Coordinates of C-alpha atoms and ligand atoms in Angstrom, one line a residue:
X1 CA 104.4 58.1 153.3
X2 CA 102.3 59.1 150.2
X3 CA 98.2 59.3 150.7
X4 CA 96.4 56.7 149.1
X5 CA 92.6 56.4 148.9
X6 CA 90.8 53.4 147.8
X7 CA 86.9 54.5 148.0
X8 CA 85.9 57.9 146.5
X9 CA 82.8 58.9 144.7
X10 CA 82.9 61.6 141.4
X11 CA 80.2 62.9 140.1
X12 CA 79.0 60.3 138.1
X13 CA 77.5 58.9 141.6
X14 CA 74.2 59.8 142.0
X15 CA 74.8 61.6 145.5
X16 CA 78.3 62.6 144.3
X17 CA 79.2 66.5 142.5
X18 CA 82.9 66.6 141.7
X19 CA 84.4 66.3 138.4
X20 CA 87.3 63.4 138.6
X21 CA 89.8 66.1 137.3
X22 CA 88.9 68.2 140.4
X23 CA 89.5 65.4 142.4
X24 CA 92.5 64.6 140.9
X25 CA 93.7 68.3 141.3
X26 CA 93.2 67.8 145.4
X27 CA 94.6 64.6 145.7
X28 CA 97.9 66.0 144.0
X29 CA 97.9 69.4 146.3
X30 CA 96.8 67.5 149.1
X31 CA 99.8 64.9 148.9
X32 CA 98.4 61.8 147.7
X33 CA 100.1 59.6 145.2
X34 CA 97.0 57.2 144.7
X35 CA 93.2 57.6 143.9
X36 CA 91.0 55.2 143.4
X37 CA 87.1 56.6 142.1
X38 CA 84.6 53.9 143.3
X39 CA 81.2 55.5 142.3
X40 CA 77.9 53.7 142.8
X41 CA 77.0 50.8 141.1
X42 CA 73.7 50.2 143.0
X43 CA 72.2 46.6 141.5
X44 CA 70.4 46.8 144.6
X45 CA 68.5 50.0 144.2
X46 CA 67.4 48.0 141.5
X47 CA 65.2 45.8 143.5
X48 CA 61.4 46.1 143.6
X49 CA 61.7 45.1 147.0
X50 CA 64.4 48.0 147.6
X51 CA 63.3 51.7 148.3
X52 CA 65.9 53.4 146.4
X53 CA 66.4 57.4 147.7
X54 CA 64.0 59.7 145.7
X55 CA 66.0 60.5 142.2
X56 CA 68.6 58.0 142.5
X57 CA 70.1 57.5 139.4
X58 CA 72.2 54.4 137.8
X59 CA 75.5 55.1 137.2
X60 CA 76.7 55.5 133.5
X61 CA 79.4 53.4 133.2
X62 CA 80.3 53.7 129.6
X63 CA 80.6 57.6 130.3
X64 CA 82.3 57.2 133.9
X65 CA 84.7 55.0 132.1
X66 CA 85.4 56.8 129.5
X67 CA 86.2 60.3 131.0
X68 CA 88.2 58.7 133.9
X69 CA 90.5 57.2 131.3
X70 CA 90.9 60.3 129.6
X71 CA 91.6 62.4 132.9
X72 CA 94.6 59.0 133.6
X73 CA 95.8 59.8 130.1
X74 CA 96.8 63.2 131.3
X75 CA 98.9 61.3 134.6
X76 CA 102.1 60.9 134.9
X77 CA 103.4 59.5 138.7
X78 CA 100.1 59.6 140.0
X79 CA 97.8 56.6 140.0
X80 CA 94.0 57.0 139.3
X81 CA 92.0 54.2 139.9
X82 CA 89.1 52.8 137.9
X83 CA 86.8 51.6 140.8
X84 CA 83.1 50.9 141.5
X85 CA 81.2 50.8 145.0
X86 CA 78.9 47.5 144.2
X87 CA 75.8 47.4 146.5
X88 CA 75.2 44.0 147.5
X89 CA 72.0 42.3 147.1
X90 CA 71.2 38.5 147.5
X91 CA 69.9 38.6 143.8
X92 CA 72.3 40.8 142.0
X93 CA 75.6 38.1 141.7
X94 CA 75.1 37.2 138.1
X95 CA 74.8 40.6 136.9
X96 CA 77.8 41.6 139.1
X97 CA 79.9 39.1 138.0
X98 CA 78.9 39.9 134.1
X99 CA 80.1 43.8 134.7
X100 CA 82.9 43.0 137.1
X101 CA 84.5 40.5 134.7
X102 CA 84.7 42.6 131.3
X103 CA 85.7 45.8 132.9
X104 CA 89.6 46.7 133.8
X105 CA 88.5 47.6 137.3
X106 CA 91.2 48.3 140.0
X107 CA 89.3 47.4 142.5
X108 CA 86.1 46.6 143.8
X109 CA 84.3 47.5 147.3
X110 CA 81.8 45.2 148.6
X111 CA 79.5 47.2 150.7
X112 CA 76.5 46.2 152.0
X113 CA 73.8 49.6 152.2
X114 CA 69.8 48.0 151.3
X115 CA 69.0 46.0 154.7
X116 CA 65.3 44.8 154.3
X117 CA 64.3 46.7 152.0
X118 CA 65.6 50.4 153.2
X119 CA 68.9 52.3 152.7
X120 CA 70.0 51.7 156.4
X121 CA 71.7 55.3 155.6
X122 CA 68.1 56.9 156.4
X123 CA 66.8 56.6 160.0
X124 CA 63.3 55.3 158.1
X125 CA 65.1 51.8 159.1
X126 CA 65.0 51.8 162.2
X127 CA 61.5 53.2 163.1
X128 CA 59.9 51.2 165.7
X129 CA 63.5 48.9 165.9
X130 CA 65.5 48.1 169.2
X131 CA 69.9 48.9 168.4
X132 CA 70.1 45.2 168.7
X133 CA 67.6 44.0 166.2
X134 CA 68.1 46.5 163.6
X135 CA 72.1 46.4 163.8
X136 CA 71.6 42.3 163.9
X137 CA 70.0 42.4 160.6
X138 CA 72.4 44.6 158.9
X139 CA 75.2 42.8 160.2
X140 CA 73.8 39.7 158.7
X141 CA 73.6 40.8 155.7
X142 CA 77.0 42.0 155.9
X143 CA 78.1 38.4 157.0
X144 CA 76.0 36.9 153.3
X145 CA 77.7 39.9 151.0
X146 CA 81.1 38.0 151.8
X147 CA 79.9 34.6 149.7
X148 CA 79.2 36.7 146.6
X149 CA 80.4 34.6 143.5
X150 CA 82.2 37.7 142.0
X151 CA 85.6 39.5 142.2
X152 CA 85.7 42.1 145.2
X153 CA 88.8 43.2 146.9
X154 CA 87.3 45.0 149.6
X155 CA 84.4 45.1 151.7
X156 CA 83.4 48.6 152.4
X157 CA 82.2 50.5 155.5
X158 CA 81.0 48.1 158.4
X159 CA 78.9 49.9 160.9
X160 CA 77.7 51.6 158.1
X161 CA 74.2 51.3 159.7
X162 CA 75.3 53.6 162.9
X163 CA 75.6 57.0 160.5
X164 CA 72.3 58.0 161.2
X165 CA 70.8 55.9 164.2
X166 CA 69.1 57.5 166.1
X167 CA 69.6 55.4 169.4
X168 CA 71.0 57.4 172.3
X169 CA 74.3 55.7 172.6
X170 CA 74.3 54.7 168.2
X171 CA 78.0 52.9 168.8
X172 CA 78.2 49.1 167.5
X173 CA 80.5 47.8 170.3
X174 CA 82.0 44.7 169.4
X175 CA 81.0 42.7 172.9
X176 CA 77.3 43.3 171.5
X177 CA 77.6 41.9 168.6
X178 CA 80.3 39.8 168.9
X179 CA 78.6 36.7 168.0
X180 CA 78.2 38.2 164.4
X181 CA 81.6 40.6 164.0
X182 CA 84.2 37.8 165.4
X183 CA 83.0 35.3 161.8
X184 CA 82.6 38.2 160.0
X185 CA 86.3 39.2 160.5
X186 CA 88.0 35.8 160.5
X187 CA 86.2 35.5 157.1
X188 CA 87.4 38.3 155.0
X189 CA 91.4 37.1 156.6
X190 CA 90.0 33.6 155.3
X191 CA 89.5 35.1 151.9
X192 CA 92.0 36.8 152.1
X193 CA 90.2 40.5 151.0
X194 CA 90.8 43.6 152.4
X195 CA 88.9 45.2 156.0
X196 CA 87.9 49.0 154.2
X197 CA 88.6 51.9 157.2
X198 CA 86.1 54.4 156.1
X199 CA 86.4 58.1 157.3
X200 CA 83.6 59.9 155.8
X201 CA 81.2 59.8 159.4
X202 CA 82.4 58.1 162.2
X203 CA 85.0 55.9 161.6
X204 CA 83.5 52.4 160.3
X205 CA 85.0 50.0 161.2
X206 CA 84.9 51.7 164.6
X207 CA 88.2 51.1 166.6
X208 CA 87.1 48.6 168.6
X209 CA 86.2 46.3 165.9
X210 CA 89.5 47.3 163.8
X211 CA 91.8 45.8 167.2
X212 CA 90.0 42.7 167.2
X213 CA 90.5 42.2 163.2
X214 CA 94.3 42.9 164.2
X215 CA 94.1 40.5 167.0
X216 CA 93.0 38.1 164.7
X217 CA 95.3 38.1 162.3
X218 CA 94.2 40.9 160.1
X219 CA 96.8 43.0 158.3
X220 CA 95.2 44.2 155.2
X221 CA 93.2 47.1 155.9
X222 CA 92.8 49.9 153.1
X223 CA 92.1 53.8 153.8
X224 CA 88.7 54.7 152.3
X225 CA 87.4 58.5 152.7
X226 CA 84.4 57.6 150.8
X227 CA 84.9 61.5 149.5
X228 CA 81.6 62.8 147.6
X229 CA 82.2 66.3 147.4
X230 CA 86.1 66.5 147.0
X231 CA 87.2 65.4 150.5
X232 CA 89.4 63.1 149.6
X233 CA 92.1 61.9 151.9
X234 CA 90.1 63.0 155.0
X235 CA 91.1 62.4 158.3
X236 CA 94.3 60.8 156.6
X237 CA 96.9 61.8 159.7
X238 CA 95.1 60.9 162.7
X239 CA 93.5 57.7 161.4
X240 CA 97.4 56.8 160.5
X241 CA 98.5 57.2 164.1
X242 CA 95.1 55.5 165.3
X243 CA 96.2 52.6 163.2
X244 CA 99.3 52.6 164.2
X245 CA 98.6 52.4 167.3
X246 CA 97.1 49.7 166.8
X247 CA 99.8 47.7 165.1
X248 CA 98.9 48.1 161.8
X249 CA 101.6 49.1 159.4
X250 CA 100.3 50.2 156.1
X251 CA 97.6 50.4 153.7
X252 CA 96.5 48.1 150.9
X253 CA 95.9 49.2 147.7
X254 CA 94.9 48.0 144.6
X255 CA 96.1 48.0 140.6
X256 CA 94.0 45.9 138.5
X257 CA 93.4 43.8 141.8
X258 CA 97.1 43.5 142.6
X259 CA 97.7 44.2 145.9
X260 CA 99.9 47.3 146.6
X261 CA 101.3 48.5 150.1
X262 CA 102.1 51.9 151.4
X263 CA 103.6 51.7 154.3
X264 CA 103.3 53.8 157.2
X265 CA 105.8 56.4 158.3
Ligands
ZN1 ZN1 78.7 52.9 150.7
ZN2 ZN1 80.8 55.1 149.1

């Protein structure tokens, strides 16, 4: 099979510091026949009620746009998608749904990062916070991000909240929470969008929660490195066999929101 990699961030990310051409470059050396660049669009960070990092900065989509299309002008065989990471926030849809709709996108991640007002990628969340609360809340947002009223294809990262807990055992097993994972799950089969397996920290989904969506009915699942200095592809191998496994048989991909399949050796 070809690598394919549906969630990667250039430099036009504010925590992101590779060109897309040097990207590009290691996806071809490293084997890949698909990239998709999904850099930041934070709507959330936004928020008044948001506490964006120090120096986070909006990505320039006119300029992202613009030098990724020149870079897939260059392309022949290989495929280099035009993506965007879109934070979720409850008051952001409209605004979403304006960008989302006039740009050729490939796809879209849904990922869910401001919980109450903090990036739950800093431990500042969870401060004073039992596992179960804190990991409850973000999981309930995750659970809202699902309803948005625009296009997404996939929804990014969950357990994104466990990168940086700092409780002695940080792991979000599915028994825990499974009063909030099991509807989360059945809803993005429902809609029919696609589960994101995201390598860049520990593997989120975790595995536990990856065998129930495949117990459940869950085939699409795409492969999601979330790459911001040029590690694109990471992990690729052993989260294949993981996968398989499982069950699983390929990844999904995306082309102008077309589904796309590359199946596993
Ligand atoms: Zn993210
Ligand atoms: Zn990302």
């Amino acid at each position: 099979m070809k690598k394919v990699d549906s969630h990667t961030h250039s430099e036009y990310s504010a925590d992101g510091s590779v060109k897309i051409s040097d990207m590009v470059s290691k996806a071809i050396e490293g084997g890949g026949k698909y990239l998709c660049i999904t850099d930041h669009l934070d709507l959330d960070a936004l928020q008044e009620y948001n506490n964006a990092p120090t120096g986070w900065t909006q990505l320039d989509l006119p300029a992202y746009e613009r030098d990724l299309f020149s870079e897939k002008d260059k392309l022949d065989e290989f495929y280099l998608g035009f993506g965007i990471e879109a934070g979720y926030d409850e008051n952001t849809s409209m605004e979403y749904k304006k960008i989302i709709d006039s740009k050729p996108f490939d796809a879209v991640i849904n990922s869910v990062h401001f919980v109450e007002g903090y990036d739950v990628y800093f431990p500042d969340f969870f401060s004073g916070r039992h596992k179960n609360d804190a990991y409850r809340a973000y999981l309930k947002k995750v659970q809202k991000s699902l309803d948005v009223p625009y296009h997404y294809d996939i929804v990014g990262h969950i357990g994104y909240c466990v990168r940086n807990a700092c409780y002695e055992d940080k792991i979000m097993h599915y028994e825990e929470f499974e009063d909030l994972l099991e509807p989360i799950l059945k809803k993005i089969i429902e809609l029919g969008k696609t589960l994101e397996v995201n390598t860049h920290h520990a593997l989120c989904p975790n595995e536990e929660i990856l065998k129930k969506y495949y117990a459940f009915g869950g085939r699409k699942i795409s492969f999601g490195s979330d790459a911001h200095r040029g590690d694109v592809y990471k992990d690729f191998d052993k989260t294949v066999e993981m996968l398989k496994a499982i069950g699983f048989s390929g990844f999904t991909y995306f082309k102008r929101h077309k589904e796309c399949f590359e199946k596993f050796d």
